[in-house]
Tab-separated table of C-alpha atoms and ligand atoms in Angstrom:
chain	number	residue	atom	x	y	z
A	1	MET	CA	-11.064	-7.921	12.067
A	2	LYS	CA	-7.278	-7.819	11.974
A	3	LYS	CA	-5.633	-5.005	13.896
A	4	THR	CA	-4.027	-2.232	11.838
A	5	ILE	CA	-0.405	-1.582	12.772
A	6	LEU	CA	0.523	1.938	11.762
A	7	PRO	CA	3.929	3.552	11.161
A	8	GLY	CA	5.770	4.216	14.405
A	9	LYS	CA	5.098	0.660	15.608
A	10	THR	CA	7.665	-2.155	15.705
A	11	LEU	CA	7.745	-5.053	13.283
A	12	GLY	CA	9.369	-8.226	14.611
A	13	ILE	CA	11.185	-10.337	12.022
A	14	LEU	CA	12.287	-13.920	12.599
A	15	GLY	CA	15.427	-14.615	10.572
A	16	GLY	CA	18.355	-12.364	9.699
A	17	GLY	CA	19.232	-13.030	6.055
A	18	GLN	CA	18.949	-10.831	2.988
A	19	LEU	CA	15.168	-11.021	2.886
A	20	GLY	CA	15.106	-9.651	6.422
A	21	ARG	CA	17.521	-6.920	5.387
A	22	MET	CA	15.333	-5.774	2.490
A	23	LEU	CA	12.220	-5.946	4.665
A	24	CYS	CA	13.956	-3.769	7.291
A	25	LEU	CA	14.962	-1.214	4.660
A	26	GLU	CA	11.402	-1.010	3.364
A	27	ALA	CA	9.979	-0.852	6.886
A	28	ARG	CA	12.289	2.013	7.780
A	29	ARG	CA	11.273	3.936	4.660
A	30	MET	CA	7.638	3.437	5.618
A	31	GLY	CA	8.190	4.646	9.176
A	32	TYR	CA	8.234	1.364	11.078
A	33	ARG	CA	10.798	0.213	13.588
A	34	THR	CA	12.229	-3.276	13.207
A	35	LEU	CA	13.491	-5.877	15.629
A	36	VAL	CA	15.161	-8.903	14.055
A	37	TRP	CA	15.642	-12.142	15.966
A	38	SER	CA	18.200	-13.864	13.768
A	39	GLY	CA	18.291	-17.332	15.346
A	40	THR	CA	22.032	-17.250	14.709
A	41	ARG	CA	25.100	-15.702	16.346
A	42	VAL	CA	25.982	-13.831	13.167
A	43	ALA	CA	23.538	-12.036	10.857
A	44	GLU	CA	25.549	-9.747	8.605
A	45	PRO	CA	22.730	-8.695	6.251
A	46	VAL	CA	20.624	-7.055	8.967
A	47	MET	CA	23.394	-5.344	10.927
A	48	GLY	CA	23.088	-1.581	10.714
A	49	VAL	CA	19.773	-1.971	8.910
A	50	ALA	CA	17.408	-3.276	11.596
A	51	ASP	CA	16.717	-0.956	14.530
A	52	GLU	CA	17.597	-3.798	16.869
A	53	VAL	CA	18.915	-7.331	16.434
A	54	ILE	CA	18.761	-10.260	18.839
A	55	LEU	CA	21.682	-12.514	17.912
A	56	LYS	CA	20.477	-15.597	19.752
A	57	GLU	CA	19.445	-19.113	18.780
A	58	PHE	CA	15.745	-19.862	18.432
A	59	ASP	CA	15.783	-22.051	21.572
A	60	ASP	CA	16.702	-19.118	23.829
A	61	GLY	CA	13.802	-18.467	26.238
A	62	GLN	CA	14.982	-15.009	27.248
A	63	ALA	CA	15.214	-14.012	23.578
A	64	LEU	CA	11.603	-15.109	23.113
A	65	THR	CA	10.473	-12.941	26.027
A	66	ASP	CA	12.521	-9.963	24.826
A	67	PHE	CA	11.295	-10.311	21.251
A	68	CYS	CA	7.615	-10.643	22.123
A	69	SER	CA	7.626	-7.793	24.636
A	70	ALA	CA	9.182	-5.389	22.126
A	71	VAL	CA	7.227	-5.994	18.906
A	72	ASP	CA	3.694	-5.029	17.850
A	73	VAL	CA	3.403	-7.738	15.211
A	74	ALA	CA	5.711	-10.441	13.855
A	75	THR	CA	6.578	-12.069	10.550
A	76	VAL	CA	9.270	-14.312	9.082
A	77	GLU	CA	11.893	-13.900	6.401
A	78	PHE	CA	12.782	-17.585	6.461
A	79	GLU	CA	10.537	-20.619	7.010
A	80	ASN	CA	12.883	-23.004	8.750
A	81	ILE	CA	11.989	-21.845	12.232
A	82	PRO	CA	10.884	-24.427	14.812
A	83	LEU	CA	7.092	-24.743	14.682
A	84	PRO	CA	6.646	-24.725	18.506
A	85	LEU	CA	8.441	-21.354	18.593
A	86	LEU	CA	6.226	-19.969	15.840
A	87	ARG	CA	3.182	-21.049	17.855
A	88	GLN	CA	4.527	-19.340	20.981
A	89	VAL	CA	5.166	-16.098	19.113
A	90	GLU	CA	1.703	-16.333	17.597
A	91	GLY	CA	0.184	-16.771	21.063
A	92	LYS	CA	1.897	-13.676	22.439
A	93	VAL	CA	1.857	-11.242	19.485
A	94	GLY	CA	0.224	-11.530	16.068
A	95	LEU	CA	2.243	-13.628	13.600
A	96	TYR	CA	1.536	-13.305	9.872
A	97	PRO	CA	1.534	-15.628	8.036
A	98	SER	CA	0.196	-17.939	10.743
A	99	ALA	CA	2.272	-20.656	12.377
A	100	GLU	CA	0.008	-23.192	10.681
A	101	ALA	CA	0.646	-21.771	7.194
A	102	ILE	CA	4.406	-21.547	7.771
A	103	GLY	CA	4.277	-25.091	9.177
A	104	ILE	CA	2.789	-26.352	5.906
A	105	CYS	CA	5.358	-24.582	3.734
A	106	GLN	CA	8.400	-25.552	5.824
A	107	ASN	CA	7.852	-29.266	5.511
A	108	ARG	CA	7.621	-31.010	2.144
A	109	GLU	CA	5.386	-33.783	3.449
A	110	ARG	CA	2.821	-31.327	4.846
A	111	GLU	CA	3.156	-29.122	1.771
A	112	LYS	CA	2.531	-31.960	-0.682
A	113	THR	CA	-0.277	-33.376	1.414
A	114	PHE	CA	-1.913	-29.929	1.566
A	115	LEU	CA	-1.720	-29.620	-2.235
A	116	ARG	CA	-3.067	-33.121	-2.824
A	117	ASP	CA	-5.902	-32.723	-0.294
A	118	ASN	CA	-6.915	-29.447	-1.952
A	119	ASP	CA	-6.819	-30.836	-5.498
A	120	ILE	CA	-4.010	-28.511	-6.560
A	121	ALA	CA	-1.887	-30.156	-9.253
A	122	CYS	CA	1.597	-30.967	-7.977
A	123	THR	CA	4.379	-33.366	-8.861
A	124	PRO	CA	3.323	-36.999	-8.253
A	125	PHE	CA	5.007	-38.216	-5.056
A	126	ARG	CA	5.199	-40.953	-2.424
A	127	LEU	CA	6.371	-40.762	1.176
A	128	VAL	CA	9.097	-43.335	1.773
A	129	HIS	CA	10.496	-44.617	5.076
A	130	ASN	CA	12.825	-47.431	4.002
A	131	ALA	CA	14.604	-49.032	1.039
A	132	ASP	CA	11.638	-51.275	0.160
A	133	GLU	CA	9.242	-48.333	-0.059
A	134	LEU	CA	11.835	-46.454	-2.109
A	135	ALA	CA	12.161	-49.394	-4.535
A	136	GLU	CA	8.372	-49.615	-4.847
A	137	GLY	CA	8.118	-45.853	-5.410
A	138	LEU	CA	10.752	-45.970	-8.166
A	139	ARG	CA	8.856	-48.814	-9.865
A	140	GLU	CA	5.642	-46.791	-9.787
A	141	LEU	CA	6.988	-43.317	-10.593
A	142	GLY	CA	10.063	-44.030	-12.746
A	143	GLN	CA	12.883	-41.474	-12.629
A	144	CYS	CA	12.600	-39.447	-9.416
A	145	VAL	CA	14.098	-36.953	-6.982
A	146	LEU	CA	14.319	-38.054	-3.374
A	147	LYS	CA	13.998	-35.059	-1.059
A	148	THR	CA	14.203	-34.611	2.685
A	149	ALA	CA	10.927	-33.491	4.256
A	150	GLU	CA	12.441	-30.577	6.158
A	151	PHE	CA	15.190	-27.989	5.896
A	152	GLY	CA	15.751	-28.422	2.166
A	153	TYR	CA	16.257	-25.443	-0.116
A	154	ASP	CA	18.179	-24.587	-3.276
A	155	GLY	CA	18.426	-28.297	-4.083
A	156	LYS	CA	19.970	-29.206	-0.711
A	157	GLY	CA	18.979	-32.600	0.660
A	158	GLN	CA	17.951	-33.837	-2.811
A	159	VAL	CA	19.156	-36.731	-4.896
A	160	LYS	CA	18.102	-37.605	-8.437
A	161	LEU	CA	17.451	-41.321	-8.974
A	162	ALA	CA	17.062	-43.277	-12.217
A	163	ALA	CA	14.062	-45.621	-12.409
A	164	ASP	CA	16.434	-48.609	-12.065
A	165	ALA	CA	18.585	-47.053	-9.295
A	166	ASP	CA	19.793	-49.345	-6.500
A	167	ALA	CA	17.188	-48.439	-3.858
A	168	ALA	CA	19.081	-50.095	-0.981
A	169	ALA	CA	22.262	-48.138	-1.748
A	170	ALA	CA	20.362	-44.881	-2.305
A	171	TRP	CA	18.461	-45.266	0.966
A	172	ALA	CA	21.660	-46.045	2.880
A	173	GLU	CA	23.164	-42.798	1.538
A	174	PHE	CA	20.067	-40.747	2.308
A	175	ASP	CA	20.561	-39.320	5.766
A	176	ALA	CA	16.975	-38.931	6.994
A	177	PRO	CA	14.297	-41.198	8.493
A	178	LYS	CA	11.714	-40.203	5.896
A	179	GLY	CA	11.840	-38.936	2.339
A	180	VAL	CA	9.508	-37.423	-0.204
A	181	LEU	CA	10.019	-39.257	-3.478
A	182	GLU	CA	8.948	-37.028	-6.353
A	183	GLN	CA	8.561	-38.020	-9.949
A	184	TRP	CA	11.106	-36.318	-12.209
A	185	VAL	CA	9.310	-33.711	-14.316
A	186	GLU	CA	10.537	-32.964	-17.835
A	187	PHE	CA	9.431	-29.356	-17.579
A	188	GLU	CA	9.693	-26.714	-20.259
A	189	ARG	CA	10.384	-23.936	-17.785
A	190	GLU	CA	10.016	-22.965	-14.146
A	191	VAL	CA	7.839	-20.023	-13.158
A	192	SER	CA	6.610	-18.462	-9.950
A	193	VAL	CA	3.913	-16.127	-8.721
A	194	MET	CA	4.053	-13.811	-5.740
A	195	VAL	CA	0.646	-13.588	-4.101
A	196	ALA	CA	-0.398	-11.413	-1.160
A	197	ARG	CA	-3.558	-11.821	0.894
A	198	ASP	CA	-4.699	-9.569	3.704
A	199	GLY	CA	-6.645	-10.240	6.881
A	200	GLU	CA	-9.928	-9.500	5.104
A	201	GLY	CA	-9.290	-11.958	2.302
A	202	GLN	CA	-8.371	-9.399	-0.388
A	203	VAL	CA	-5.838	-10.983	-2.734
A	204	VAL	CA	-3.390	-9.595	-5.278
A	205	THR	CA	-0.867	-11.341	-7.494
A	206	TYR	CA	2.155	-10.069	-9.389
A	207	ASP	CA	3.012	-10.946	-12.979
A	208	VAL	CA	4.418	-14.420	-13.453
A	209	ALA	CA	8.220	-14.614	-13.314
A	210	GLU	CA	10.286	-17.188	-15.188
A	211	ASN	CA	13.208	-18.667	-13.305
A	212	GLU	CA	16.505	-20.059	-14.531
A	213	HIS	CA	18.821	-21.861	-12.130
A	214	ARG	CA	22.505	-22.702	-11.925
A	215	GLN	CA	23.136	-25.841	-9.877
A	216	HIS	CA	19.690	-25.451	-8.275
A	217	VAL	CA	20.375	-21.843	-7.249
A	218	LEU	CA	18.232	-19.136	-8.854
A	219	ASP	CA	20.357	-17.302	-11.410
A	220	VAL	CA	18.057	-15.167	-13.519
A	221	SER	CA	14.388	-14.324	-13.164
A	222	ILE	CA	12.480	-12.848	-16.115
A	223	ALA	CA	9.206	-10.943	-15.792
A	224	PRO	CA	6.867	-11.269	-17.479
A	225	ALA	CA	7.539	-14.988	-17.998
A	226	ARG	CA	7.657	-16.203	-21.593
A	227	VAL	CA	4.440	-18.215	-21.331
A	228	SER	CA	1.043	-17.866	-22.997
A	229	GLU	CA	-1.602	-15.614	-21.479
A	230	ASN	CA	-3.592	-18.701	-20.523
A	231	VAL	CA	-0.683	-20.277	-18.664
A	232	ALA	CA	0.056	-16.977	-16.901
A	233	ALA	CA	-3.581	-16.524	-15.885
A	234	GLU	CA	-3.785	-20.086	-14.638
A	235	ALA	CA	-0.606	-19.740	-12.564
A	236	ARG	CA	-2.008	-16.613	-10.918
A	237	GLU	CA	-5.336	-18.360	-10.252
A	238	ILE	CA	-3.613	-21.355	-8.681
A	239	ALA	CA	-1.502	-19.060	-6.471
A	240	VAL	CA	-4.696	-17.331	-5.288
A	241	SER	CA	-6.339	-20.637	-4.575
A	242	VAL	CA	-3.320	-21.851	-2.555
A	243	ALA	CA	-3.490	-18.652	-0.464
A	244	GLU	CA	-7.246	-18.916	0.000
A	245	LYS	CA	-7.252	-22.585	0.927
A	246	MET	CA	-4.573	-21.864	3.529
A	247	ASP	CA	-6.558	-18.857	4.804
A	248	TYR	CA	-3.246	-17.099	4.337
A	249	CYS	CA	-2.386	-13.623	5.543
A	250	GLY	CA	0.883	-12.222	4.203
A	251	LEU	CA	3.006	-12.636	1.115
A	252	MET	CA	3.802	-15.991	-0.460
A	253	GLY	CA	5.825	-17.245	-3.419
A	254	VAL	CA	4.376	-20.187	-5.345
A	255	GLU	CA	6.792	-22.032	-7.631
A	256	PHE	CA	5.621	-24.067	-10.605
A	257	PHE	CA	6.904	-26.392	-13.289
A	258	VAL	CA	5.414	-25.653	-16.722
A	259	LYS	CA	5.205	-28.870	-18.718
A	260	LYS	CA	5.591	-29.043	-22.500
A	261	ASP	CA	1.794	-29.233	-22.943
A	262	GLY	CA	1.400	-25.988	-20.949
A	263	SER	CA	0.023	-27.670	-17.836
A	264	LEU	CA	1.247	-26.431	-14.468
A	265	LEU	CA	2.418	-28.357	-11.420
A	266	VAL	CA	3.088	-26.607	-8.121
A	267	ASN	CA	6.643	-27.387	-6.994
A	268	GLU	CA	6.683	-25.593	-3.652
A	269	MET	CA	5.533	-22.555	-1.683
A	270	ALA	CA	7.583	-20.003	0.281
A	271	PRO	CA	5.668	-18.213	3.097
A	272	ARG	CA	7.668	-14.980	2.691
A	273	PRO	CA	9.236	-12.755	0.062
A	274	HIS	CA	10.993	-14.846	-2.563
A	275	ASN	CA	14.119	-14.425	-4.640
A	276	SER	CA	12.011	-14.563	-7.806
A	277	GLY	CA	10.015	-11.567	-6.526
A	278	HIS	CA	13.011	-9.221	-6.264
A	279	HIS	CA	12.183	-7.677	-9.646
A	280	THR	CA	9.183	-5.999	-7.963
A	281	MET	CA	11.610	-3.709	-6.108
A	282	ASP	CA	12.327	-1.715	-9.261
A	283	ALA	CA	9.657	-2.764	-11.750
A	284	CYS	CA	6.468	-2.394	-9.698
A	285	ALA	CA	5.004	0.415	-7.615
A	286	THR	CA	4.759	-1.907	-4.603
A	287	SER	CA	7.818	-4.042	-3.939
A	288	GLN	CA	7.232	-7.502	-2.507
A	289	PHE	CA	8.721	-6.289	0.784
A	290	GLU	CA	6.327	-3.364	1.033
A	291	GLN	CA	3.518	-5.755	0.126
A	292	GLN	CA	4.499	-8.140	2.924
A	293	LEU	CA	4.530	-5.220	5.324
A	294	ARG	CA	1.148	-4.018	4.128
A	295	ALA	CA	-0.407	-7.481	4.531
A	296	VAL	CA	1.204	-8.123	7.924
A	297	CYS	CA	0.301	-4.669	9.279
A	298	GLY	CA	-3.272	-4.762	7.993
A	299	LEU	CA	-2.836	-1.924	5.459
A	300	ARG	CA	-4.513	-1.900	2.077
A	301	LEU	CA	-2.551	-4.066	-0.392
A	302	GLY	CA	-0.595	-2.108	-3.007
A	303	GLU	CA	-0.700	-2.035	-6.803
A	304	THR	CA	1.134	-4.963	-8.437
A	305	LYS	CA	1.209	-3.967	-12.102
A	306	LEU	CA	4.515	-4.577	-13.869
A	307	LEU	CA	5.658	-1.166	-15.110
A	308	SER	CA	8.468	-2.439	-17.346
A	309	PRO	CA	9.842	-5.744	-18.593
A	310	VAL	CA	12.538	-6.713	-16.101
A	311	VAL	CA	15.252	-9.288	-15.662
A	312	MET	CA	16.623	-9.926	-12.199
A	313	LEU	CA	20.198	-11.184	-12.113
A	314	ASN	CA	21.274	-12.810	-8.869
A	315	LEU	CA	24.743	-11.588	-7.947
A	316	LEU	CA	26.116	-15.004	-6.997
A	317	GLY	CA	29.596	-15.272	-5.523
A	318	ASP	CA	31.292	-16.500	-8.685
A	319	LEU	CA	30.366	-13.357	-10.657
A	320	TRP	CA	33.245	-11.722	-8.757
A	321	ARG	CA	35.698	-14.196	-10.350
A	322	ALA	CA	37.311	-11.432	-12.413
A	323	ASN	CA	36.696	-8.863	-9.676
A	324	ARG	CA	34.992	-6.469	-12.077
A	325	LEU	CA	31.366	-6.818	-11.036
A	326	GLU	CA	30.915	-3.415	-9.407
A	327	ASP	CA	32.768	-1.684	-12.292
A	328	GLU	CA	30.495	-3.345	-14.825
A	329	LEU	CA	27.304	-2.554	-12.914
A	330	ALA	CA	28.343	1.052	-12.517
A	331	LYS	CA	28.343	1.409	-16.322
A	332	GLU	CA	24.692	0.357	-16.625
A	333	ALA	CA	22.053	3.073	-16.887
A	334	ASP	CA	18.835	1.108	-16.471
A	335	ALA	CA	19.973	-1.497	-13.942
A	336	TYR	CA	19.359	-1.205	-10.193
A	337	TRP	CA	21.412	-3.193	-7.753
A	338	HIS	CA	20.918	-4.340	-4.196
A	339	PHE	CA	23.781	-5.721	-2.116
A	340	TYR	CA	23.227	-7.832	0.960
A	341	GLY	CA	26.180	-6.811	3.134
A	342	LYS	CA	27.829	-10.258	3.111
A	343	SER	CA	31.597	-10.406	3.476
A	344	SER	CA	32.149	-13.874	1.988
A	345	ARG	CA	31.442	-14.570	-1.694
A	346	GLU	CA	32.043	-18.279	-1.753
A	347	GLY	CA	30.706	-20.393	-4.618
A	348	LEU	CA	27.173	-19.503	-5.596
A	349	ARG	CA	26.424	-17.543	-2.426
A	350	LYS	CA	23.677	-14.964	-2.971
A	351	CYS	CA	25.478	-11.654	-2.354
A	352	GLY	CA	23.055	-9.295	-4.072
A	353	HIS	CA	20.888	-8.896	-7.142
A	354	ALA	CA	20.416	-6.384	-9.945
A	355	ASN	CA	17.199	-5.566	-11.788
A	356	PHE	CA	17.656	-4.719	-15.462
A	357	LEU	CA	14.693	-2.861	-16.934
A	358	GLY	CA	13.603	-2.590	-20.565
A	359	GLU	CA	12.837	-4.733	-23.612
A	360	ASP	CA	16.527	-5.576	-24.098
A	361	ALA	CA	17.113	-6.513	-20.436
A	362	LEU	CA	17.695	-10.220	-21.037
A	363	ALA	CA	20.310	-9.624	-23.734
A	364	ARG	CA	22.111	-7.134	-21.471
A	365	VAL	CA	22.107	-9.574	-18.577
A	366	GLN	CA	23.416	-12.397	-20.751
A	367	GLU	CA	26.213	-10.220	-22.116
A	368	LEU	CA	27.192	-9.104	-18.641
A	369	LYS	CA	27.255	-12.678	-17.337
A	370	GLU	CA	29.397	-13.797	-20.268
A	371	ARG	CA	31.875	-11.003	-19.628
A	372	LEU	CA	32.094	-11.743	-15.911
A	373	LEU	CA	32.272	-15.514	-16.150
A	374	ALA	CA	34.591	-15.687	-19.211
B	1	AMP	P1	13.307	-27.455	-4.869
B	1	AMP	O1	14.275	-27.131	-3.778
B	1	AMP	O2	12.394	-28.578	-4.561
B	1	AMP	O3	12.609	-26.259	-5.434
B	1	AMP	O4	14.215	-27.985	-6.101
B	1	AMP	C1	15.253	-27.194	-6.636
B	1	AMP	C2	15.271	-27.345	-8.146
B	1	AMP	O5	15.496	-28.714	-8.521
B	1	AMP	C3	13.972	-26.962	-8.826
B	1	AMP	O6	13.878	-25.582	-9.002
B	1	AMP	C4	14.092	-27.755	-10.118
B	1	AMP	O7	14.957	-27.089	-11.026
B	1	AMP	C5	14.748	-29.048	-9.694
B	1	AMP	N1	13.715	-30.047	-9.356
B	1	AMP	C6	13.194	-30.244	-8.132
B	1	AMP	N2	12.240	-31.210	-8.165
B	1	AMP	C7	12.173	-31.627	-9.436
B	1	AMP	C8	11.377	-32.608	-10.105
B	1	AMP	N3	10.482	-33.369	-9.448
B	1	AMP	N4	11.561	-32.760	-11.435
B	1	AMP	C9	12.478	-32.022	-12.104
B	1	AMP	N5	13.267	-31.077	-11.524
B	1	AMP	C10	13.126	-30.888	-10.207
């Protein structure tokens, strides 16, 4: 049986971004101490929020010793952490989710192979290692997206290719020894499910969220998603089955494409809280961060019911264009904002988010965006 880690103990968090910040805030409220190992020299979001921060790269041996000797259990807020390090942390203190589960989710080849081997519907794909394999893949799959296997997120490391694209030129441009070539999906919408599973195999899911992007960056997330009950139930079932087949312990985000005929394809999994789960902070009794903490610390999983329709607006850098964002938010009664403590607001950088509650939330979010981006 998994050990229960009670308040007063120290949670170790690998990664020092906004997800780590929000996990630290929740941990503090619940009476836990936090130690963040950022893996970077700068980690603005967690400064002043974590009890302690180790600002060292992930290849620093002393940092590993210091981290493991100070924490009672560890988790991640970010999946792109070297797998050998995750295994070392797992060997010294408990790591939830496991290094193996994070290893699957951090690498598109392993992720896709896991889905295919477990008969979970995902986008048709081929692994390609050279221009000839790319040309063959394009012939078989038609229009595609070529993605790097590792370290890709928010559309980074991805290139869209027409069925008749020049494979030699595209491969020469692609800066990686191996690619995952995915068929282009004409989806109707994108949705996601947050699922949590504890050490005893109890599983809970949150309502399905619907996700709209701007240049591959999540912009707005709507819960509940505007899909039929059947599609919503199926998405939640698939998310449970992904967690079960991975023997997962922790919180995970599962992203899907919903096709025009209502069928679902898993796009990818995130072994941590997810941007599309931020609505849970104000619209559910148990936020996704509390849920992660509960799963990681071996507490009973919390209630996931959606208490109000909610629309999460990501506060991306360009919403400050007219420099009125805070003024506008301050006028809203039923909107709850969360800032990440970042000093630069370049481009579409994620600087915070706001949860708008109520039946008219989407209209209010759209009006606000129009005013700010006009
Ligand atoms: P990813 O980083 O793989 O989640 O991709 C970022 C975004 O690119 C997704 O949320 C989709 O909007 C789009 N995208 C990725 N893969 C595909 C695909 N195979 N077909 C259509 N759109 C895609």
